[in-house]
Coordinates of C-alpha atoms in Angstrom, one line a residue:
M108 CA 122.4 77.9 156.9
K109 CA 119.1 77.7 155.0
C110 CA 118.3 79.8 151.9
P111 CA 115.4 82.1 152.8
Q112 CA 114.1 81.8 149.3
C113 CA 114.1 78.0 148.4
G114 CA 115.1 76.4 151.7
S115 CA 118.3 74.7 150.3
D116 CA 121.4 74.4 152.4
A117 CA 123.6 77.3 151.5
A118 CA 126.9 78.8 152.4
G119 CA 128.4 82.2 151.5
R120 CA 126.5 85.2 150.5
F121 CA 124.3 83.7 147.7
C122 CA 122.4 80.5 147.3
A123 CA 123.9 78.1 144.8
E124 CA 120.4 76.9 143.8
C125 CA 118.4 80.0 143.3
G126 CA 120.9 82.8 143.7
A127 CA 119.1 84.5 146.5
A128 CA 121.1 86.6 149.0
I129 CA 121.9 84.6 152.2
R130 CA 123.3 87.5 154.2
P131 CA 123.6 91.2 153.6
P132 CA 126.8 92.5 152.0
E133 CA 129.4 94.0 154.2
C134 CA 131.2 97.3 154.1
P135 CA 134.5 96.8 152.3
S136 CA 136.2 99.2 154.8
C137 CA 135.0 98.3 158.2
G138 CA 133.0 95.0 157.7
E139 CA 129.7 96.5 159.0
A140 CA 126.6 94.8 157.6
A141 CA 125.1 97.1 154.9
Q142 CA 121.5 98.2 155.2
A143 CA 119.2 97.3 152.3
G144 CA 119.4 99.9 149.6
A145 CA 122.1 102.0 151.4
S146 CA 124.4 104.0 149.3
F147 CA 127.1 104.3 152.0
C148 CA 128.1 102.6 155.2
I149 CA 126.3 103.9 158.3
L150 CA 129.3 103.3 160.5
C151 CA 132.3 104.7 158.5
G152 CA 130.7 106.4 155.5
T153 CA 132.4 104.3 152.8
P154 CA 130.4 104.3 149.5
L155 CA 128.7 100.9 149.0
R156 CA 127.4 101.5 145.5
R157 CA 129.7 103.1 143.0
R158 CA 128.0 105.6 140.7
R159 CA 129.6 107.4 137.9
P160 CA 129.6 111.1 138.7
K161 CA 127.8 113.3 136.2
A162 CA 131.0 115.2 135.8
A163 CA 132.8 112.1 134.6
A164 CA 130.1 111.4 132.0
A165 CA 130.6 114.7 130.3
G166 CA 134.2 114.8 129.1
G167 CA 134.6 118.5 129.6
R168 CA 133.7 118.2 133.3
R169 CA 136.6 116.0 134.1
V170 CA 138.7 119.1 134.3
L171 CA 136.1 121.5 135.9
W172 CA 138.7 123.1 138.1
A173 CA 141.1 123.7 135.3
S174 CA 138.4 125.1 133.0
G175 CA 137.3 127.5 135.7
V176 CA 133.7 126.3 136.1
F177 CA 134.3 125.8 139.8
A178 CA 135.7 129.2 140.3
G179 CA 132.4 131.1 140.5
V180 CA 130.8 128.6 142.8
L181 CA 133.7 128.8 145.2
I182 CA 133.3 132.5 145.6
I183 CA 130.0 131.6 147.3
G184 CA 131.4 128.6 149.2
A185 CA 134.9 129.5 150.3
G186 CA 133.8 132.0 153.0
Y187 CA 131.9 129.2 154.7
W188 CA 135.1 127.7 156.0
A189 CA 136.4 130.9 157.5
L190 CA 133.3 131.1 159.7
A191 CA 131.8 127.7 160.2
R192 CA 134.8 125.6 161.2
D193 CA 136.2 125.3 164.8
E194 CA 139.6 123.8 163.7
P195 CA 142.7 126.0 163.2
E196 CA 143.2 127.1 159.7
E197 CA 146.5 125.1 159.4
A198 CA 145.1 121.9 160.7
P199 CA 146.0 118.9 158.5
R200 CA 143.2 117.7 156.2
P201 CA 142.4 114.0 155.9
G202 CA 143.5 112.5 152.6
P203 CA 141.0 111.2 150.1
A204 CA 141.5 107.6 151.1
S205 CA 140.3 108.3 154.6
G206 CA 136.6 108.6 153.6
L207 CA 134.8 110.4 156.4
M208 CA 137.4 109.5 159.0
P209 CA 138.8 112.5 161.1
A210 CA 142.5 113.0 161.4
A211 CA 142.7 110.8 164.5
G212 CA 141.6 107.8 162.4
T213 CA 138.4 107.1 164.4
P214 CA 135.5 106.6 162.0
P215 CA 132.5 108.8 162.8
D216 CA 129.4 107.0 163.9
L217 CA 126.9 108.3 161.3
S218 CA 124.2 106.2 163.0
S219 CA 124.4 108.5 166.0
M220 CA 123.7 111.6 163.9
T221 CA 120.4 113.0 162.7
P222 CA 119.9 112.8 158.9
R223 CA 120.6 116.6 158.7
E224 CA 123.8 116.3 160.7
A225 CA 125.0 113.5 158.5
A226 CA 124.1 115.5 155.3
D227 CA 125.9 118.6 156.6
R228 CA 129.0 116.5 157.5
L229 CA 129.2 115.4 153.9
Y230 CA 128.6 118.9 152.7
D231 CA 131.5 120.1 154.9
R232 CA 133.8 117.4 153.5
I233 CA 133.0 118.3 149.9
M234 CA 133.4 122.0 150.4
R235 CA 136.7 121.5 152.2
A236 CA 138.0 119.4 149.4
A237 CA 136.8 121.8 146.7
S238 CA 138.3 124.8 148.5
A239 CA 141.6 123.0 148.6
G240 CA 141.4 122.3 144.9
D241 CA 140.8 118.6 145.3
T242 CA 138.2 118.2 142.6
A243 CA 138.3 114.4 142.5
E244 CA 137.5 114.0 146.1
A245 CA 134.7 116.6 146.0
L246 CA 133.1 114.9 143.0
A247 CA 133.5 111.4 144.6
F248 CA 131.4 112.4 147.7
L249 CA 128.7 114.3 145.7
P250 CA 126.4 111.2 145.2
M251 CA 126.5 110.4 148.9
A252 CA 125.7 114.0 149.8
F253 CA 122.7 114.1 147.5
D254 CA 121.4 110.8 149.0
A255 CA 121.9 112.2 152.5
Y256 CA 120.0 115.4 151.9
G257 CA 117.3 113.4 150.2
L258 CA 116.6 111.8 153.6
V259 CA 116.1 115.1 155.3
V260 CA 112.3 115.8 155.3
P261 CA 111.5 118.6 155.5
L262 CA 114.6 120.4 154.3
D263 CA 114.9 124.1 155.3
E264 CA 116.1 127.0 153.2
D265 CA 119.7 126.6 154.3
G266 CA 119.6 123.0 153.4
H267 CA 118.2 123.8 149.9
Y268 CA 121.0 126.3 149.5
H269 CA 123.5 123.6 150.3
V270 CA 122.0 121.3 147.7
S271 CA 121.9 124.0 145.1
L272 CA 125.6 124.7 145.7
L273 CA 126.4 121.0 145.4
H274 CA 124.7 120.8 142.1
A275 CA 126.6 123.8 140.9
L276 CA 129.9 122.1 142.0
D277 CA 128.8 119.2 139.9
G278 CA 128.5 121.5 136.9
D279 CA 124.7 121.1 136.7
H280 CA 123.7 124.7 136.9
Q281 CA 120.1 124.0 135.7
M282 CA 119.5 121.8 138.6
A283 CA 121.2 124.3 140.9
R284 CA 118.7 126.9 139.7
D285 CA 115.7 124.5 139.9
V286 CA 116.5 123.6 143.5
A287 CA 116.9 127.3 144.6
E288 CA 113.7 128.3 142.7
R289 CA 111.6 125.6 144.3
A290 CA 112.7 126.7 147.7
L291 CA 112.1 130.3 146.8
A292 CA 108.4 129.5 146.2
D293 CA 108.1 129.1 150.0
A294 CA 110.7 131.7 151.0
P295 CA 110.8 134.3 148.1
S296 CA 113.1 136.7 149.9
H297 CA 115.7 134.3 151.2
L298 CA 119.0 136.0 150.3
L299 CA 121.2 132.8 150.0
L300 CA 118.7 131.2 147.7
L301 CA 118.3 134.3 145.6
G302 CA 122.1 134.6 145.3
A303 CA 122.4 130.9 144.3
A304 CA 119.6 131.2 141.7
A305 CA 121.2 134.4 140.3
R306 CA 124.6 132.7 139.9
A307 CA 123.1 129.6 138.3
A308 CA 121.1 131.8 135.9
S309 CA 124.3 133.6 135.0
E310 CA 126.2 130.4 134.4
L311 CA 123.3 129.3 132.1
G312 CA 123.7 132.5 130.0
D313 CA 120.4 133.9 131.3
G314 CA 121.5 137.5 132.0
D315 CA 117.9 138.8 132.4
G316 CA 117.1 136.0 134.9
A317 CA 120.2 136.8 136.9
N318 CA 119.4 140.5 136.9
A319 CA 115.9 139.7 138.2
Y320 CA 117.2 137.5 141.0
Y321 CA 119.7 140.2 142.0
A322 CA 117.1 142.9 142.0
R323 CA 115.0 140.8 144.4
F324 CA 118.1 140.3 146.5
M325 CA 118.7 144.0 146.9
E326 CA 115.0 144.7 147.6
A327 CA 115.0 142.1 150.4
W328 CA 118.4 142.9 151.8
E329 CA 117.5 145.1 154.8
S330 CA 114.4 143.2 155.9
E331 CA 116.1 139.8 155.6
R332 CA 119.2 140.9 157.4
A333 CA 117.0 142.2 160.2
R334 CA 115.7 138.6 160.7
G335 CA 119.0 137.5 162.1
L336 CA 118.9 134.0 160.6
E337 CA 121.7 131.7 161.6
E338 CA 122.5 130.8 158.1
Y339 CA 123.2 134.5 157.3
S340 CA 125.8 134.6 160.0
M341 CA 127.3 131.2 158.9
H342 CA 127.6 132.3 155.3
A343 CA 128.4 136.0 156.0
I344 CA 131.3 136.2 153.5
P345 CA 129.6 134.6 150.5
L346 CA 126.5 136.7 151.4
A347 CA 128.6 139.8 151.2
E348 CA 130.0 138.7 147.8
M349 CA 126.5 138.1 146.5
R350 CA 125.6 141.7 147.5
E351 CA 128.7 143.0 145.6
A352 CA 127.5 141.0 142.5
A353 CA 124.0 142.4 142.9
E354 CA 125.3 146.0 143.2
A355 CA 127.5 145.5 140.1
R356 CA 124.5 144.2 138.1
A357 CA 122.6 147.3 139.2
G358 CA 125.4 149.6 138.3
G359 CA 126.5 150.3 141.8

């Protein structure tokens, strides 16, 4: 095999003369050739580039669950599983080592999914892990999910809500608020985005900002619910809990 860079005879993955790559790296799990710049395997979903989660960089975030930072976020996210999943509640959950593989052991073909379907698949996996208290697994899949949602252009309001929630799970409440706020510039009355922004503001200690978001939430409630958006049905339980929080802020 000839090196594409210097033309020398080469064997293996790298040229001994100039160091150029001879063939693309392979997925360590399934052996599929990795695409240039890919963060995860397109066939089985295994991470190809290990990145240190933000939570690991900040010592206190290593024990987010124990410290209670996840608790508020899961009030929003936990209801998603009761409404959005088709599997029985007691169905066994794949272990962390199985990556994105379903219980039967067959790897999902991410290449057959649209970018949004792949992103939502990762979101589902993270929320399932977080709801089960598996903080390590949830954090491990966050970088992959952020990359996946970054490929979805344009991203709708429900997608921005997902990304905001993922940042909150990562302990980055400022980014969670920023994501929601940017989406609210185009959809100022979207209930899920207002609820996510309010919770992020509250976590950041901005009580006045949280009150303002909740006030907008209550003003928009009737007209937004009348729109019958699919995401409002999918997230009915967290939406109801957002309303309870908004009413509590307003004094009932």
